[in-house]
Coordinates of C-alpha atoms and ligand atoms in Angstrom, one line a residue:
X235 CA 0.0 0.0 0.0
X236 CA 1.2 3.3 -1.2
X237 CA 2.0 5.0 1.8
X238 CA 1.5 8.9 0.2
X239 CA -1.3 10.5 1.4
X240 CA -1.1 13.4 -0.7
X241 CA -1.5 11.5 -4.0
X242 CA -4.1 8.9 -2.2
X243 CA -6.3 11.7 -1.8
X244 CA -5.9 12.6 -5.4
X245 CA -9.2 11.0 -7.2
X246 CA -6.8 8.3 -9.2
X247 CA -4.0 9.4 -10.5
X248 CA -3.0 8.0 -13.5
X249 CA 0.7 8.4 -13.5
X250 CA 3.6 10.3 -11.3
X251 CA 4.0 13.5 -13.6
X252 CA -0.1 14.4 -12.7
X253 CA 0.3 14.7 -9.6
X254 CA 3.6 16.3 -9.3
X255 CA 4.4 20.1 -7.2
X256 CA 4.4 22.9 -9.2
X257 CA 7.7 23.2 -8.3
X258 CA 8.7 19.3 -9.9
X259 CA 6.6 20.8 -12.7
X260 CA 9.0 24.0 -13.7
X261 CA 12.0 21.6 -13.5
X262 CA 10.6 19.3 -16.0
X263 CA 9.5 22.2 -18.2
X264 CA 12.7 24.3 -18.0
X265 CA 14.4 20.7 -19.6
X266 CA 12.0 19.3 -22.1
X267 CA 11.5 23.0 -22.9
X268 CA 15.3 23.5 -24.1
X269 CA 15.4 19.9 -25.5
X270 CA 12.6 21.0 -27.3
X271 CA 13.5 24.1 -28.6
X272 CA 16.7 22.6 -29.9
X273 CA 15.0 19.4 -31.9
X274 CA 12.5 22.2 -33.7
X275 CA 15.8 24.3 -34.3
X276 CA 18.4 21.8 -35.5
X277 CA 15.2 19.5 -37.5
X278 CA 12.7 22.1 -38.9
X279 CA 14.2 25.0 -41.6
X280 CA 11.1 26.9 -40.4
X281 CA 12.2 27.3 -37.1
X282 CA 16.0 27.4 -37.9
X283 CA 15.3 30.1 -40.5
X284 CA 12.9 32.1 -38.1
X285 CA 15.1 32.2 -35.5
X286 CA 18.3 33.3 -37.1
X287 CA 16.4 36.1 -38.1
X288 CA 15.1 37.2 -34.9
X289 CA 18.9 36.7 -33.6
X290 CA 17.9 34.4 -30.8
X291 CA 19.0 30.7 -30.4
X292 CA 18.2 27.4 -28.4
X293 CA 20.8 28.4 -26.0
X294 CA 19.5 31.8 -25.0
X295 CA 17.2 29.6 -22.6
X296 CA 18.3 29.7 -19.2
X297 CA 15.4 29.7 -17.5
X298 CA 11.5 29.5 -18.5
X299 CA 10.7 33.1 -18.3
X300 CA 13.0 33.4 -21.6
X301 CA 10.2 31.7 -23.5
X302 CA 9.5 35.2 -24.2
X303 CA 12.4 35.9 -26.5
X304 CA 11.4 33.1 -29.4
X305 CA 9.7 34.4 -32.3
X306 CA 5.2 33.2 -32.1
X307 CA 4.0 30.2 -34.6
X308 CA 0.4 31.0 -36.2
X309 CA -1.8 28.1 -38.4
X310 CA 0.0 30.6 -41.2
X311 CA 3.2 29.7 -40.9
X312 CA 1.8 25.7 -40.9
X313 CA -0.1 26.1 -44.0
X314 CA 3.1 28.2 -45.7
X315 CA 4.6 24.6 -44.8
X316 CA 1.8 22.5 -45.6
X317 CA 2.1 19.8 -46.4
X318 CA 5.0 18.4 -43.9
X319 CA 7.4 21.4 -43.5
X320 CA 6.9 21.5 -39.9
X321 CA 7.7 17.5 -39.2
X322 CA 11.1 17.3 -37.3
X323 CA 11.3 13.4 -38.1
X324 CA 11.9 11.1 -41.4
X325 CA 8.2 10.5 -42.9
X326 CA 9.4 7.0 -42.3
X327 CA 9.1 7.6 -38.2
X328 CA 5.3 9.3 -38.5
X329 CA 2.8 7.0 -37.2
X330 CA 0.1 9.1 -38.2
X331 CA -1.4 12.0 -40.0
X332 CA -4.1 14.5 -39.2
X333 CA -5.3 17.7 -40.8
X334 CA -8.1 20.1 -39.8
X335 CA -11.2 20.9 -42.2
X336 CA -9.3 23.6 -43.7
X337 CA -12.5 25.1 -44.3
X338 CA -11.0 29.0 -44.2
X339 CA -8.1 28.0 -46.8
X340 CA -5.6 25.6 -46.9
X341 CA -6.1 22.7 -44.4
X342 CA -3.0 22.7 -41.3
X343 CA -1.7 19.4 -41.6
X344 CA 0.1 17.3 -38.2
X345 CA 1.9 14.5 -37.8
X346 CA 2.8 11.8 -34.6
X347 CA 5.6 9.7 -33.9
X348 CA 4.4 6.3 -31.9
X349 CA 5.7 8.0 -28.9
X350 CA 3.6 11.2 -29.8
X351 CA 0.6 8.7 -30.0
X352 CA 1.4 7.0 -26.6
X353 CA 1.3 10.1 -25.2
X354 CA -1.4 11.6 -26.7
X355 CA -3.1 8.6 -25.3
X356 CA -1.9 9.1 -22.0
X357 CA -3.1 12.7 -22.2
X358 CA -6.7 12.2 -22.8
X359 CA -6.5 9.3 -20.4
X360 CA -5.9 11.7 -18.0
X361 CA -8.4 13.5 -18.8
X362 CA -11.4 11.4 -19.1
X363 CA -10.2 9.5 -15.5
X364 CA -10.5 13.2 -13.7
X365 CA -13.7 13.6 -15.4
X366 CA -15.1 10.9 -13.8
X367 CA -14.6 7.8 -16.6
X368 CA -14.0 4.9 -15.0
X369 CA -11.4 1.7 -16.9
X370 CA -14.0 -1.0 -17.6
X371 CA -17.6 2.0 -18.6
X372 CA -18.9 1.5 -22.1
X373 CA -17.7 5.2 -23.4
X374 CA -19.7 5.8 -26.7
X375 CA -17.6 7.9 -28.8
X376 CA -19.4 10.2 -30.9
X377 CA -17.0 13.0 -32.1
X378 CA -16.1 12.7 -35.5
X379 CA -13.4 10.2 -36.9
X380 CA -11.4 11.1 -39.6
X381 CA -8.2 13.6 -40.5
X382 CA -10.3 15.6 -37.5
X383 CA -8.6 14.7 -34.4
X384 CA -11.6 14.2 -31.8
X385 CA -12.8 10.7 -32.9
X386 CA -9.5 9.2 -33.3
X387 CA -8.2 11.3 -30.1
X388 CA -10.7 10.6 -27.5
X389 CA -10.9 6.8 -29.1
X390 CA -7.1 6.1 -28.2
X391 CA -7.9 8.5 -24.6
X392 CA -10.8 6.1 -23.8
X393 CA -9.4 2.8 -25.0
X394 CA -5.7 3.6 -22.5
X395 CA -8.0 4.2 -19.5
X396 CA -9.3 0.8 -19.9
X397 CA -12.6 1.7 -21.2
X398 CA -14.9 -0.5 -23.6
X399 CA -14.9 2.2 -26.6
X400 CA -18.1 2.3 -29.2
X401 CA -16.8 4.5 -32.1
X402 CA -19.8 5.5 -33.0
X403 CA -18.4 9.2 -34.9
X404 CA -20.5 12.1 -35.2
X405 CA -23.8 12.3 -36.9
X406 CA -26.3 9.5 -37.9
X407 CA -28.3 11.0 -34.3
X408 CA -31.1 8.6 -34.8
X409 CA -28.1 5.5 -35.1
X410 CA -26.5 7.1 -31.8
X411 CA -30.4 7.1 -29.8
X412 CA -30.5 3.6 -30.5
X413 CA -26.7 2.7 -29.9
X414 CA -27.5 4.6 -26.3
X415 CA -30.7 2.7 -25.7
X416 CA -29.5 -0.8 -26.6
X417 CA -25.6 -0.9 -25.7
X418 CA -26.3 1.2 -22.5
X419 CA -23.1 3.3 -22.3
X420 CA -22.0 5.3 -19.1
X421 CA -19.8 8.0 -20.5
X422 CA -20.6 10.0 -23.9
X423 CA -17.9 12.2 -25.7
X424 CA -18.7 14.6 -28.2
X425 CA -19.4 18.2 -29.0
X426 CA -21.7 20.2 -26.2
X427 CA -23.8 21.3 -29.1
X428 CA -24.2 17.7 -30.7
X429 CA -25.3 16.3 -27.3
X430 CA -27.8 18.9 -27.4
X431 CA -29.1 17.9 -30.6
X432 CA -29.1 14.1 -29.6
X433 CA -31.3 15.1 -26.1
X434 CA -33.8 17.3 -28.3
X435 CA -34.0 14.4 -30.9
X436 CA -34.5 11.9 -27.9
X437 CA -37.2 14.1 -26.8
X438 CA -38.8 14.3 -29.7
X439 CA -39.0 10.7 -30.4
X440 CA -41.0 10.6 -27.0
X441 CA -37.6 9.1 -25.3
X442 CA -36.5 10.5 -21.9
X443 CA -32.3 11.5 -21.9
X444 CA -32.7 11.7 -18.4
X445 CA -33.7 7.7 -18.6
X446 CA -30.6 6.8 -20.4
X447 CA -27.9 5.3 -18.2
X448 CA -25.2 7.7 -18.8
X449 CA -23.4 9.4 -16.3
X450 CA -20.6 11.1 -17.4
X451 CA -20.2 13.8 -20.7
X452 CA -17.1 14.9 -21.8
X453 CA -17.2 17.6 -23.8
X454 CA -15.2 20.1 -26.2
X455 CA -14.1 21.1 -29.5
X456 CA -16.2 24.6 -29.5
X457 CA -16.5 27.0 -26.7
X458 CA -19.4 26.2 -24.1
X459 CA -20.9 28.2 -21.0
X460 CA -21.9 27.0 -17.7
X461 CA -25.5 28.0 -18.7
X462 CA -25.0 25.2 -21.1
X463 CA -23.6 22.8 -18.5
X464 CA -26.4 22.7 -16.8
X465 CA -29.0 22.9 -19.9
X466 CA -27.2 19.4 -20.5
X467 CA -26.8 18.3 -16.9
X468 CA -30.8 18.8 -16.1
X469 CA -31.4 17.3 -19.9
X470 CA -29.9 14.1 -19.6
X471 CA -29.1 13.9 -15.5
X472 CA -25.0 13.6 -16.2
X473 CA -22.2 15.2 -14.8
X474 CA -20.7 17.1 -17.9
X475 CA -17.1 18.0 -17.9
X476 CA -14.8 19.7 -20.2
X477 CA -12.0 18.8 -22.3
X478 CA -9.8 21.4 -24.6
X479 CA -7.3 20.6 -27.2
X480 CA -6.7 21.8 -30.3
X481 CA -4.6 20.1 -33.4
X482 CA -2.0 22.1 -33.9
X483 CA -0.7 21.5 -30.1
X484 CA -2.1 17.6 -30.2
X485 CA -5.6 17.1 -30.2
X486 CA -8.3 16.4 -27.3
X487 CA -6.4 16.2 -23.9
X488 CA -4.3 19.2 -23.7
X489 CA -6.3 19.9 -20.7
X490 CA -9.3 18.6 -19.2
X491 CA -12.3 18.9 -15.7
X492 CA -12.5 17.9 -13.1
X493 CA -16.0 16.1 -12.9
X494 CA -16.2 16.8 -8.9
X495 CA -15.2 20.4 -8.6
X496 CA -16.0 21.4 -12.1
X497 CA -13.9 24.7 -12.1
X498 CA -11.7 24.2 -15.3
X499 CA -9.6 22.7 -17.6
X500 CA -6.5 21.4 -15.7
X501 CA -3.5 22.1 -18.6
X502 CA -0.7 18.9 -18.7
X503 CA 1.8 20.9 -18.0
X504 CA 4.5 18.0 -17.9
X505 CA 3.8 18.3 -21.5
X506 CA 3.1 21.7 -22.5
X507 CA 4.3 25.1 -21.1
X508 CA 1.0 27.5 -21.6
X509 CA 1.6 31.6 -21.8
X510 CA -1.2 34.2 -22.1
X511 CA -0.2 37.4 -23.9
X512 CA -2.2 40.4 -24.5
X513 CA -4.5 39.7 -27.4
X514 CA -4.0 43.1 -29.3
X515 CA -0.6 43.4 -28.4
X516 CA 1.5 40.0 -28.6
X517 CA 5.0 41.6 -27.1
X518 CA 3.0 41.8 -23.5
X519 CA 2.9 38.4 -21.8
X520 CA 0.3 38.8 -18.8
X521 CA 0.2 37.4 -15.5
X522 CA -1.8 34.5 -14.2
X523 CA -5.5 36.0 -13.6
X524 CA -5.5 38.0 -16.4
X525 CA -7.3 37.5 -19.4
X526 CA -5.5 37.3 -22.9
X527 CA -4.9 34.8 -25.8
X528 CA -3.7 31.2 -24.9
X529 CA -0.4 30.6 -26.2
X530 CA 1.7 27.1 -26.0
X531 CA 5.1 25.3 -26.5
X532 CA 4.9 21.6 -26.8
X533 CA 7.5 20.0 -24.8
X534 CA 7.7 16.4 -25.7
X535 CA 6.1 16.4 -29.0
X536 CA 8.9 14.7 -31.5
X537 CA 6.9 15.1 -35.0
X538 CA 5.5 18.1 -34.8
X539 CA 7.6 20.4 -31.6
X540 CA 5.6 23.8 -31.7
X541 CA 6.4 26.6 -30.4
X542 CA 4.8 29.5 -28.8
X543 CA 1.9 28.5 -31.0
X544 CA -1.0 31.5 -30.9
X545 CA -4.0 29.9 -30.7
X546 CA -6.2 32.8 -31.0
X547 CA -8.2 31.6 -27.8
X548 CA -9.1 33.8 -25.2
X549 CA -9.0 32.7 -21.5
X550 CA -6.7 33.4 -18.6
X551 CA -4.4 30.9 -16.6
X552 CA -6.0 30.0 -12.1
X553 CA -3.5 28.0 -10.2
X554 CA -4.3 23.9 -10.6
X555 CA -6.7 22.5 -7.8
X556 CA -7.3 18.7 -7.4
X557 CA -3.9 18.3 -9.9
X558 CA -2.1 21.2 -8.1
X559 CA 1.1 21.1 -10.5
X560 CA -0.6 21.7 -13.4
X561 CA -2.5 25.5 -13.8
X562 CA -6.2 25.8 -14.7
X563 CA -7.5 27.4 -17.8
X564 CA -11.1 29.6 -17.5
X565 CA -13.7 28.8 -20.1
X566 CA -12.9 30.1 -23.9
X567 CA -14.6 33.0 -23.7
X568 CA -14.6 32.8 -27.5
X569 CA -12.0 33.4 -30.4
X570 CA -10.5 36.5 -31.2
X571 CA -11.5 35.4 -34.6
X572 CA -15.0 35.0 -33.5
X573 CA -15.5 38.1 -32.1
X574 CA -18.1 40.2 -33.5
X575 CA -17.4 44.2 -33.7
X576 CA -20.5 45.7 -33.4
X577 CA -21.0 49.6 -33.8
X578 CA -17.6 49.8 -31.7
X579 CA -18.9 46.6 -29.2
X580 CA -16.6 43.2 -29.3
X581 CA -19.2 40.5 -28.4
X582 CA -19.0 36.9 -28.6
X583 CA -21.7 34.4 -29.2
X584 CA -21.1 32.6 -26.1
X585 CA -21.5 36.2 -24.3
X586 CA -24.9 35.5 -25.9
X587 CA -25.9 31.6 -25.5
X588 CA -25.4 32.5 -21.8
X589 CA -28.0 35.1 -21.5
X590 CA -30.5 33.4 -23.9
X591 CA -30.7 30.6 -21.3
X592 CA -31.4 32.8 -18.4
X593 CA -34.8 33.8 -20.7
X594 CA -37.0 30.6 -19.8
X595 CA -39.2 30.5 -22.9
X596 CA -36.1 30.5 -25.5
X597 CA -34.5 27.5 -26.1
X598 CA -30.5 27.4 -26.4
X599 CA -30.4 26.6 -30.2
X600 CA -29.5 30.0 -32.2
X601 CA -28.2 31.6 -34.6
X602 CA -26.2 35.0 -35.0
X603 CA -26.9 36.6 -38.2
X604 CA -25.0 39.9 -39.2
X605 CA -25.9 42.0 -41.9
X606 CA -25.3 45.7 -43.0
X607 CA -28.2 47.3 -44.4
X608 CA -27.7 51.5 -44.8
X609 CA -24.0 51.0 -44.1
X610 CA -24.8 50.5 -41.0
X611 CA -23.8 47.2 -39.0
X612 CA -26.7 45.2 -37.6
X613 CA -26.9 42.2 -35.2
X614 CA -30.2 40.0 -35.6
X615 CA -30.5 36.9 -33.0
X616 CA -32.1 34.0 -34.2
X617 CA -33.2 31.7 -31.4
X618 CA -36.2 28.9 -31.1
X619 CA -38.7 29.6 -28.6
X620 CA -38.4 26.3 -25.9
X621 CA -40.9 23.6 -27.3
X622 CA -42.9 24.1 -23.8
X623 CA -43.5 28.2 -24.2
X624 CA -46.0 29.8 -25.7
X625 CA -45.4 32.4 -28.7
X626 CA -46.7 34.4 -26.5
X627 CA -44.4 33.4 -23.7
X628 CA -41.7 33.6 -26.0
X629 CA -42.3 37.4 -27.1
X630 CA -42.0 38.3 -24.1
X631 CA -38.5 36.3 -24.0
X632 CA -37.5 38.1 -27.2
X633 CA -38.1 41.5 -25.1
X634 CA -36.3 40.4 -21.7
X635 CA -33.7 38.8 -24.3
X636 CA -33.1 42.3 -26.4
X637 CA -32.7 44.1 -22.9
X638 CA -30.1 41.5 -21.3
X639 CA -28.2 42.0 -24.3
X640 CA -28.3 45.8 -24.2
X641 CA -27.4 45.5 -20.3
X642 CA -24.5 42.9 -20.3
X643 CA -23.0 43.5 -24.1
X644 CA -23.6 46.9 -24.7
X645 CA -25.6 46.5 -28.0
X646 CA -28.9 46.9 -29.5
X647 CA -29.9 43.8 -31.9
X648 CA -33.2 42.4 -33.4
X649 CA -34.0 39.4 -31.8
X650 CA -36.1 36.9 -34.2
X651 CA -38.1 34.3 -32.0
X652 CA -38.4 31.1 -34.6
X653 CA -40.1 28.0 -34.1
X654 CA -38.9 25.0 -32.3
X655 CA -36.9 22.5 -34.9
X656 CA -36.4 25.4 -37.4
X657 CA -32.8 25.7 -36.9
X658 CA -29.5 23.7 -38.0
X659 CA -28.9 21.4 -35.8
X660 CA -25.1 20.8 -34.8
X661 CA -23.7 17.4 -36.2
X662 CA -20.3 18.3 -34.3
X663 CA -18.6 21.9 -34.1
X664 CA -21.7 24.3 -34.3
X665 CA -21.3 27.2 -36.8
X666 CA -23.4 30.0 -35.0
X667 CA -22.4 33.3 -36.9
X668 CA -23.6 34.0 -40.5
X669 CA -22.0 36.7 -41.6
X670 CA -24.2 38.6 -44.5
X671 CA -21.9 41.8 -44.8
X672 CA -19.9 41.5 -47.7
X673 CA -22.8 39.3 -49.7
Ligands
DLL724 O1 -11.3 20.6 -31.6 C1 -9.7 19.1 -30.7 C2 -10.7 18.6 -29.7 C3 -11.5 17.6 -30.1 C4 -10.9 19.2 -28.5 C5 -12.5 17.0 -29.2 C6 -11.8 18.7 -27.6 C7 -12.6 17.6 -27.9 P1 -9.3 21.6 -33.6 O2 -10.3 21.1 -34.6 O3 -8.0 21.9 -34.1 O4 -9.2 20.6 -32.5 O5 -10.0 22.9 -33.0 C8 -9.3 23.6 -31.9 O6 -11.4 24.3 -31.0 O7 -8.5 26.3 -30.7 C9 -10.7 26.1 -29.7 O8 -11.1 27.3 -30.4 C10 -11.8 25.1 -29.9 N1 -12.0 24.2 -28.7 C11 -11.5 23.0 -28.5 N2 -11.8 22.5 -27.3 C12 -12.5 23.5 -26.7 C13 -13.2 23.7 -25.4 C14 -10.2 20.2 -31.6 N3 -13.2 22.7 -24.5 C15 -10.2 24.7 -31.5 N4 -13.7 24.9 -25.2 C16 -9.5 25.4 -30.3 C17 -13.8 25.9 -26.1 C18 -12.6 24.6 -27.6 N5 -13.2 25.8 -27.3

């Protein structure tokens, strides 16, 4: 019998780096972070040619805080690359290849060694065990499979736990009701906004999601508020938890809840070194507390080392809790790409998702549409009244909506109360603004 309280009282630690001081942390990062540095220097002509025109070099690294010094990585300079500039190994040592949709131009392309894999694995692992997974749960997997790395990600998280894995993928929602109802899961991964569509189609079909015997959600890959938490808590009577990654970095697992305390993404810092700078001006790298975009250095990635990757994110870094080596992130408040300038107001739609659900009639599927008539910029919120209000009840909530909005944002917009079912629904990341400006 171990005889170490402190990391008894941790709920199951995985493995010795987890539950390491912050102080055993900082060692490790101070020496994967040089070994790291020099790998992407002496293997990658990006970073050798990027950093012999800023004039700095591997060795200028004495201690952490030097980070500072090295030139930022954007998902520009790995599309300039695309497709396998960036690897720092043979093609011959890549175990495996993902890309991301590549929907706003050319797709970003990464690659894994085995030991990337392994440790991706780990990672997630991590991850889902804080949330509450338990090795031998049915975990039904339903984000998407493919170059996109959440199916194959949280497949490989869910499978190192020790977890019986349905890779079920994203869409097909009538498939997944039925895969719920007959193979019984406990634990259900995918998008916040797809297990939302899943509950409504439940409902719909006369089913009860709060009759299904899952337990546990895991949930990422689009920002989410805690309004939402609990619309998918009371729908479906689960603990829901969040998990953060992005591709670029590694995939789902960079940081992840958990499902006791829910109060934030616990960031693996035994593997990568996080930074928040000032979002409108990147020389300024702010203190813990403060809010800013999310910036990381991998520090034991052997394909694909990246450094001080912007990841356009906005958050701010809390000291770790239940892991208390490894720093919490706050919830995305949203992307800096995402934001919406209105008439002088920055305003993101999950500014908005969180006061539509404190209007009771309105139901949390909706839509941001922008739109410019007389030159003038103009905000219209779509959003379905709740299945169980009234349109009467639900003008009311278009009123109460319009007024939270002009209280906590700062901005007038037309709200445009739709009928239940009349929206998209999410099949995995949620598109939510529709941008008619330039049309
Ligand atoms: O979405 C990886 C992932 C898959 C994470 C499954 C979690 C679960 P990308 O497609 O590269 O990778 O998109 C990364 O998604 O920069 C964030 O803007 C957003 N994102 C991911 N997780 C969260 C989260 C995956 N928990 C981009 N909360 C990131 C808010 C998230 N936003």
């Amino acid at each position: 019998m171990s005889q170490n309280t402190d990391r008894d009282s941790l709920p199951n630690p995985l493995d010795p780096e987890e539950s390491m001081s912050r102080e055993q942390i900082e060692a490790i990062q101070l020496t994967r972070l040089k070994e790291t540095l020099h790998h992407a220097y002496n293997n990658v002509p990006y970073y050798t040619a990027k950093y012999d025109a800023a004039g700095v070099h591997p060795d200028d690294l004495k201690e952490l805080a030097d980070l500072a010094k090295f030139p930022f990585t954007d998902k520009e300079d790995l599309r300039k690359n695309y497709p396998f500039g960036m690897f720092a190994v043979p093609q011959h040592e890549i175990a495996r290849i993902h890309a991301s949709s590549g929907t706003t131009g050319q797709p970003t392309v990464v690659g894994y060694t085995k030991q990337d894999l392994e440790d991706w694995a780990k990672l997630g692992a991590r991850c889902l065990r804080m949330a509450g997974v338990k090795p031998g749960w049915k975990v039904h997997n339903a984000y998407g499979y493919g170059l996109f790395t959440g199916g194959l990600g949280a497949h490989a998280a869910a499978e190192y736990l020790g977890a019986t894995v349905i890779p079920m993928s994203g869409g097909q929602t009538d498939k997944q009701i039925s895969l719920i109802q007959d193979f019984e899961p406990d634990a259900i991964l995918c998008t916040p906004t797809y297990l939302l569509t899943i509950g409504d189609a439940m409902q719909r079909k006369g089913l009860d999601p709060r009759a299904t015997s899952l337990k546990v959600a895991v949930l990422g890959a689009e920002p989410w508020t805690e309004e939402m938490r609990h619309e998918l808590e009371e729908m479906f009577n689960i603990t829901a938890c969040d998990i953060y990654g992005l591709s670029e970095v590694m995939g789902p697992g960079v940081a992840g809840e958990n499902g006791e305390r829910k109060d934030g993404s616990h960031i693996w810092e035994d593997h990568f070194r996080p930074e928040i700078i000032d979002a409108f001006d990147e020389t300024k790298v702010l203190p813990d507390g403060e809010h800013g975009e999310l910036v990381f250095t991998s520090l034991t990635k052997q394909a694909l080392p990246i450094i001080r990757y912007r990841t356009h994110d906005l958050t701010r870094l809390m000291p770790g809790t239940s892991r208390p080596g490894h720093r919490r992130m706050g919830r995305i408040t949203g992307r800096s790409d995402d934001m919406i300038i209105l008439r002088g107001v920055n305003l993101f739609p999950s500014q908005i998702e969180e006061l539509i659900l404190k209007v009771p009639s309105l139901s949390p599927h909706f839509q941001l549409i922008l739109s410019r008539p007389d030159r003038m910029d103009q905000l219209a919120v779509k959003v379905e009244r709740r299945m169980d209000a009234s349109s009467g009840d639900a003008a009311n909530g278009a009123k109460e909506l319009a007024k939270l909005i002009k209280i906590h944002v700062g901005s007038s917009c037309a709200i445009d109360v739709v009928e239940p079912e009349s929206l998209e629904r999410s099949l995995g990341k949620l598109k939510r603004i529709f941008d008619l400006r330039n049309s």
